[in-house]
mmCIF file of C-alpha atoms in Angstrom:
data_model
loop_
_atom_site.group_PDB
_atom_site.id
_atom_site.type_symbol
_atom_site.label_atom_id
_atom_site.label_comp_id
_atom_site.label_asym_id
_atom_site.label_seq_id
_atom_site.Cartn_x
_atom_site.Cartn_y
_atom_site.Cartn_z
ATOM 1 C CA GLN K 1 37.916 235.921 50.614
ATOM 2 C CA SER K 2 34.977 235.739 48.248
ATOM 3 C CA VAL K 3 31.757 237.865 48.820
ATOM 4 C CA LEU K 4 29.795 235.097 47.355
ATOM 5 C CA THR K 5 29.853 232.183 49.705
ATOM 6 C CA GLN K 6 29.886 228.524 48.577
ATOM 7 C CA PRO K 7 30.318 225.359 50.553
ATOM 8 C CA PRO K 8 34.011 224.124 49.835
ATOM 9 C CA SER K 9 32.676 220.683 49.152
ATOM 10 C CA ALA K 10 29.800 218.482 48.324
ATOM 11 C CA SER K 11 29.205 214.888 47.349
ATOM 12 C CA GLY K 12 26.790 212.307 46.373
ATOM 13 C CA THR K 13 26.367 208.924 44.893
ATOM 14 C CA PRO K 14 25.491 208.037 41.373
ATOM 15 C CA GLY K 15 21.773 208.846 40.572
ATOM 16 C CA GLN K 16 21.442 211.132 43.692
ATOM 17 C CA ARG K 17 20.426 214.867 43.470
ATOM 18 C CA VAL K 18 22.869 217.301 44.881
ATOM 19 C CA THR K 19 22.265 220.949 45.674
ATOM 20 C CA ILE K 20 25.114 223.629 45.831
ATOM 21 C CA SER K 21 24.363 227.033 47.537
ATOM 22 C CA CYS K 22 25.543 230.391 46.887
ATOM 23 C CA SER K 23 25.094 233.116 49.378
ATOM 24 C CA GLY K 24 25.359 236.913 48.584
ATOM 25 C CA GLY K 25 24.108 240.340 49.209
ATOM 26 C CA SER K 26 21.618 242.893 48.055
ATOM 27 C CA SER K 27 24.103 244.541 45.660
ATOM 28 C CA ASN K 28 24.909 241.267 43.793
ATOM 29 C CA ILE K 29 22.553 238.318 43.893
ATOM 30 C CA GLY K 30 19.850 240.409 45.310
ATOM 31 C CA ARG K 31 19.679 242.594 42.161
ATOM 32 C CA ASN K 32 21.540 240.939 39.351
ATOM 33 C CA ALA K 33 21.439 237.644 37.272
ATOM 34 C CA VAL K 34 23.346 234.557 38.932
ATOM 35 C CA ILE K 35 25.478 232.440 36.673
ATOM 36 C CA TRP K 36 26.829 229.074 37.282
ATOM 37 C CA TYR K 37 30.150 227.408 35.794
ATOM 38 C CA GLN K 38 31.550 223.922 35.838
ATOM 39 C CA HIS K 39 35.459 223.867 35.886
ATOM 40 C CA LEU K 40 37.680 221.101 35.321
ATOM 41 C CA PRO K 41 41.540 221.188 35.377
ATOM 42 C CA GLY K 42 43.105 222.410 32.234
ATOM 43 C CA THR K 43 40.151 223.506 30.691
ATOM 44 C CA ALA K 44 38.182 226.905 30.430
ATOM 45 C CA PRO K 45 35.070 227.027 32.685
ATOM 46 C CA LYS K 46 31.847 225.678 31.163
ATOM 47 C CA LEU K 47 28.673 227.833 31.411
ATOM 48 C CA LEU K 48 25.978 225.825 32.904
ATOM 49 C CA ILE K 49 23.190 228.406 33.972
ATOM 50 C CA TYR K 50 22.888 231.868 32.971
ATOM 51 C CA ASN K 51 20.000 234.484 34.384
ATOM 52 C CA ASN K 52 19.475 232.592 37.378
ATOM 53 C CA ASN K 53 17.751 229.544 35.812
ATOM 54 C CA GLN K 54 18.447 229.379 31.914
ATOM 55 C CA ARG K 55 20.436 226.702 30.428
ATOM 56 C CA PRO K 56 22.587 227.129 27.415
ATOM 57 C CA SER K 57 21.961 224.604 24.519
ATOM 58 C CA GLY K 58 23.805 221.203 25.378
ATOM 59 C CA VAL K 59 23.448 221.408 29.158
ATOM 60 C CA PRO K 60 21.046 218.529 30.119
ATOM 61 C CA ASP K 61 17.758 219.544 31.993
ATOM 62 C CA ARG K 62 19.263 217.573 35.173
ATOM 63 C CA LEU K 63 20.725 220.703 35.921
ATOM 64 C CA SER K 64 18.711 223.583 37.311
ATOM 65 C CA GLY K 65 19.225 226.970 38.944
ATOM 66 C CA SER K 66 17.145 229.052 41.286
ATOM 67 C CA THR K 67 17.295 232.069 43.409
ATOM 68 C CA SER K 68 15.738 233.399 46.427
ATOM 69 C CA GLY K 69 16.408 236.742 47.847
ATOM 70 C CA THR K 70 20.143 237.245 48.091
ATOM 71 C CA SER K 71 20.882 233.426 47.634
ATOM 72 C CA ALA K 72 21.088 231.121 44.781
ATOM 73 C CA SER K 73 21.188 227.300 44.196
ATOM 74 C CA LEU K 74 22.655 224.875 41.626
ATOM 75 C CA ALA K 75 20.684 221.474 41.571
ATOM 76 C CA ILE K 76 22.253 218.413 39.898
ATOM 77 C CA GLY K 77 19.893 215.449 39.583
ATOM 78 C CA GLY K 78 20.799 212.071 38.449
ATOM 79 C CA LEU K 79 24.421 212.339 39.454
ATOM 80 C CA GLN K 80 26.905 210.865 37.250
ATOM 81 C CA SER K 81 30.610 210.432 37.502
ATOM 82 C CA GLU K 82 31.333 213.008 34.842
ATOM 83 C CA ASP K 83 29.838 215.647 37.010
ATOM 84 C CA GLU K 84 32.739 215.444 39.247
ATOM 85 C CA ALA K 85 34.332 219.029 39.036
ATOM 86 C CA ASP K 86 34.535 222.331 40.691
ATOM 87 C CA TYR K 87 31.502 224.590 40.379
ATOM 88 C CA TYR K 88 31.363 228.241 40.738
ATOM 89 C CA CYS K 89 28.609 230.756 40.988
ATOM 90 C CA ALA K 90 28.809 234.560 39.640
ATOM 91 C CA ALA K 91 27.189 237.560 39.726
ATOM 92 C CA TRP K 92 27.573 241.370 38.841
ATOM 93 C CA ASP K 93 27.968 243.573 42.049
ATOM 94 C CA GLY K 94 26.429 246.818 41.281
ATOM 95 C CA SER K 95 27.960 248.875 44.442
ATOM 96 C CA LEU K 96 31.753 247.264 43.608
ATOM 97 C CA ASN K 97 31.274 247.660 39.848
ATOM 98 C CA ALA K 98 32.928 244.150 39.753
ATOM 99 C CA TRP K 99 32.063 240.742 38.749
ATOM 100 C CA LEU K 100 32.203 238.499 41.731
ATOM 101 C CA PHE K 101 32.718 234.648 41.786
ATOM 102 C CA GLY K 102 32.054 232.358 44.703
ATOM 103 C CA GLY K 103 34.928 230.387 46.176
ATOM 104 C CA GLY K 104 33.931 227.306 44.156
ATOM 105 C CA THR K 105 32.436 224.008 45.386
ATOM 106 C CA LYS K 106 34.292 220.732 44.678
ATOM 107 C CA LEU K 107 31.775 218.023 43.794
ATOM 108 C CA THR K 108 32.725 214.584 44.612
ATOM 109 C CA VAL K 109 30.810 211.384 43.184
ATOM 110 C CA LEU K 110 31.141 208.500 45.570
ATOM 111 C CA GLN S 1 34.193 231.544 13.978
ATOM 112 C CA GLU S 2 34.349 233.403 17.396
ATOM 113 C CA GLN S 3 37.486 232.735 19.169
ATOM 114 C CA LEU S 4 39.903 234.241 21.677
ATOM 115 C CA GLN S 5 43.566 233.613 21.099
ATOM 116 C CA GLN S 6 45.986 234.375 24.299
ATOM 117 C CA SER S 7 49.526 235.164 24.040
ATOM 118 C CA GLY S 8 52.237 235.911 26.488
ATOM 119 C CA PRO S 9 55.113 234.701 28.850
ATOM 120 C CA GLY S 10 54.559 231.876 31.066
ATOM 121 C CA LEU S 11 57.306 233.057 33.457
ATOM 122 C CA VAL S 12 57.602 236.407 35.327
ATOM 123 C CA LYS S 13 60.103 237.452 38.022
ATOM 124 C CA PRO S 14 58.727 238.849 41.402
ATOM 125 C CA SER S 15 58.339 242.660 41.161
ATOM 126 C CA GLN S 16 58.105 242.924 37.349
ATOM 127 C CA THR S 17 55.063 243.187 35.116
ATOM 128 C CA LEU S 18 52.758 240.419 33.893
ATOM 129 C CA SER S 19 51.664 241.100 30.299
ATOM 130 C CA LEU S 20 49.076 239.007 28.216
ATOM 131 C CA THR S 21 47.233 239.790 24.910
ATOM 132 C CA CYS S 22 43.883 238.375 23.909
ATOM 133 C CA ALA S 23 43.158 238.551 20.033
ATOM 134 C CA ILE S 24 39.714 238.365 19.010
ATOM 135 C CA SER S 25 38.180 236.709 16.066
ATOM 136 C CA GLY S 26 34.480 236.771 15.032
ATOM 137 C CA ASP S 27 33.716 239.659 16.989
ATOM 138 C CA SER S 28 35.047 243.299 17.770
ATOM 139 C CA VAL S 29 37.001 244.673 20.752
ATOM 140 C CA SER S 30 34.541 248.018 19.779
ATOM 141 C CA SER S 31 31.390 246.075 20.154
ATOM 142 C CA ASN S 32 28.601 248.212 21.793
ATOM 143 C CA SER S 33 27.212 245.200 23.659
ATOM 144 C CA ALA S 34 30.109 243.099 24.822
ATOM 145 C CA ALA S 35 32.796 243.555 27.335
ATOM 146 C CA TRP S 36 36.213 242.162 27.284
ATOM 147 C CA ASN S 37 37.446 240.552 30.712
ATOM 148 C CA TRP S 38 40.587 238.998 32.323
ATOM 149 C CA ILE S 39 39.893 236.256 34.959
ATOM 150 C CA ARG S 40 42.356 234.110 36.630
ATOM 151 C CA GLN S 41 42.247 230.730 38.476
ATOM 152 C CA SER S 42 44.345 229.292 41.064
ATOM 153 C CA PRO S 43 43.984 226.346 43.565
ATOM 154 C CA SER S 44 44.204 228.756 46.522
ATOM 155 C CA ARG S 45 41.840 231.474 45.255
ATOM 156 C CA GLY S 46 39.351 229.769 42.803
ATOM 157 C CA LEU S 47 38.264 231.912 39.887
ATOM 158 C CA GLU S 48 38.961 235.541 40.427
ATOM 159 C CA TRP S 49 37.656 238.109 38.041
ATOM 160 C CA LEU S 50 40.368 240.899 37.453
ATOM 161 C CA GLY S 51 39.076 243.596 35.055
ATOM 162 C CA ARG S 52 37.389 244.573 31.884
ATOM 163 C CA THR S 53 37.271 247.111 29.188
ATOM 164 C CA TYR S 54 34.350 247.791 26.835
ATOM 165 C CA TYR S 55 33.132 250.544 24.535
ATOM 166 C CA ARG S 56 29.828 252.454 24.970
ATOM 167 C CA SER S 57 30.398 255.774 22.988
ATOM 168 C CA LYS S 58 33.703 255.922 24.843
ATOM 169 C CA TRP S 59 36.080 253.340 26.465
ATOM 170 C CA ASN S 60 35.540 252.312 30.031
ATOM 171 C CA ASN S 61 37.300 250.074 32.662
ATOM 172 C CA ASP S 62 36.196 248.301 35.692
ATOM 173 C CA TYR S 63 38.789 246.581 38.027
ATOM 174 C CA ALA S 64 38.696 244.302 41.018
ATOM 175 C CA LEU S 65 39.444 245.922 44.270
ATOM 176 C CA SER S 66 42.115 243.271 45.106
ATOM 177 C CA VAL S 67 44.171 244.476 42.107
ATOM 178 C CA LYS S 68 42.990 247.907 41.210
ATOM 179 C CA SER S 69 46.392 249.659 42.249
ATOM 180 C CA ARG S 70 48.648 247.753 39.753
ATOM 181 C CA ILE S 71 46.214 246.525 36.652
ATOM 182 C CA LEU S 72 45.755 247.948 33.428
ATOM 183 C CA VAL S 73 43.250 246.308 30.729
ATOM 184 C CA LYS S 74 43.663 248.147 27.429
ATOM 185 C CA PRO S 75 42.017 247.772 24.000
ATOM 186 C CA ASP S 76 43.999 247.732 20.697
ATOM 187 C CA THR S 77 41.510 248.577 18.087
ATOM 188 C CA SER S 78 44.132 248.438 14.963
ATOM 189 C CA LYS S 79 44.767 244.658 16.032
ATOM 190 C CA ASN S 80 41.187 243.754 17.510
ATOM 191 C CA GLN S 81 42.657 242.573 20.754
ATOM 192 C CA PHE S 82 42.849 243.629 24.324
ATOM 193 C CA SER S 83 45.574 243.271 26.908
ATOM 194 C CA LEU S 84 46.428 242.896 30.418
ATOM 195 C CA GLN S 85 49.080 244.384 32.597
ATOM 196 C CA LEU S 86 49.814 243.355 35.939
ATOM 197 C CA ASN S 87 52.485 245.234 37.860
ATOM 198 C CA SER S 88 54.583 244.320 40.741
ATOM 199 C CA VAL S 89 53.651 240.797 40.845
ATOM 200 C CA THR S 90 54.507 238.291 43.638
ATOM 201 C CA PRO S 91 54.187 234.527 43.982
ATOM 202 C CA GLU S 92 50.489 235.007 44.945
ATOM 203 C CA ASP S 93 49.789 235.943 41.204
ATOM 204 C CA THR S 94 50.911 232.659 40.047
ATOM 205 C CA ALA S 95 47.696 231.366 37.996
ATOM 206 C CA VAL S 96 45.943 230.184 34.845
ATOM 207 C CA TYR S 97 44.929 233.633 33.263
ATOM 208 C CA TYR S 98 41.763 233.597 31.002
ATOM 209 C CA CYS S 99 40.488 236.246 28.705
ATOM 210 C CA ALA S 100 36.624 236.198 28.164
ATOM 211 C CA ARG S 101 33.962 237.906 26.638
ATOM 212 C CA SER S 102 30.869 238.952 28.727
ATOM 213 C CA LEU S 103 27.294 239.420 27.380
ATOM 214 C CA GLY S 104 25.623 239.459 30.546
ATOM 215 C CA TYR S 105 27.552 236.372 31.397
ATOM 216 C CA PHE S 106 30.975 235.031 30.206
ATOM 217 C CA ASP S 107 30.147 233.106 27.121
ATOM 218 C CA LEU S 108 33.278 233.080 24.994
ATOM 219 C CA TRP S 109 36.879 232.055 26.824
ATOM 220 C CA GLY S 110 40.488 231.931 25.728
ATOM 221 C CA ARG S 111 42.117 228.655 26.373
ATOM 222 C CA GLY S 112 44.192 229.954 29.535
ATOM 223 C CA THR S 113 47.694 230.947 29.963
ATOM 224 C CA LEU S 114 49.697 229.507 33.090
ATOM 225 C CA VAL S 115 51.780 232.327 34.328
ATOM 226 C CA THR S 116 54.272 231.411 37.190
ATOM 227 C CA VAL S 117 55.793 234.143 39.186
ATOM 228 C CA SER S 118 59.325 232.922 40.201
ATOM 229 C CA SER S 119 62.779 234.159 40.219
#
């Protein structure tokens, strides 16, 4: 059972905006930066967002991250079929001295 | 070019030890800013961080509570690599195992090794 809680699934139609939530606590999201990854089967996870809301080069600006208190969100605008994948949030937990991942959200583009 | 190259067996028998190695190119296992991690992924558990080793004047380790009693992540400075040992494995440990560098976030990953625990 993950300490970071994500909805198991999300969906949208092409062009729509979808938001994926990630709920944690005061020792992880409430204190440390949140990271978001996209994972496709057979490949290494791809970094989408770091430091809560920063995009690495090559990640389109239709993806954005935000935090509020002990929760974080990843928004994907202008949904495309290539966005269909699993999405994970992650944060360092200062009480556990461990990295935590959310349980993952499977995004389906209808 | 920065790269992590994983090696190790893809099949381990129950109760035995899973051993994987991650060779580092373009960086150093003794870096004072990076940490070197093992992460696994399975359909039932998603992504799960297992542990890390890092050097800050001395060698340090952190481990996930779920595997703390049976894991060892060890650096090998002579070969610029680090390793994972997971003892007493069960079929629940079947997963794709990744090594990864963290600099505040996981920015460099190995290609992954599918490890199946089966007799």
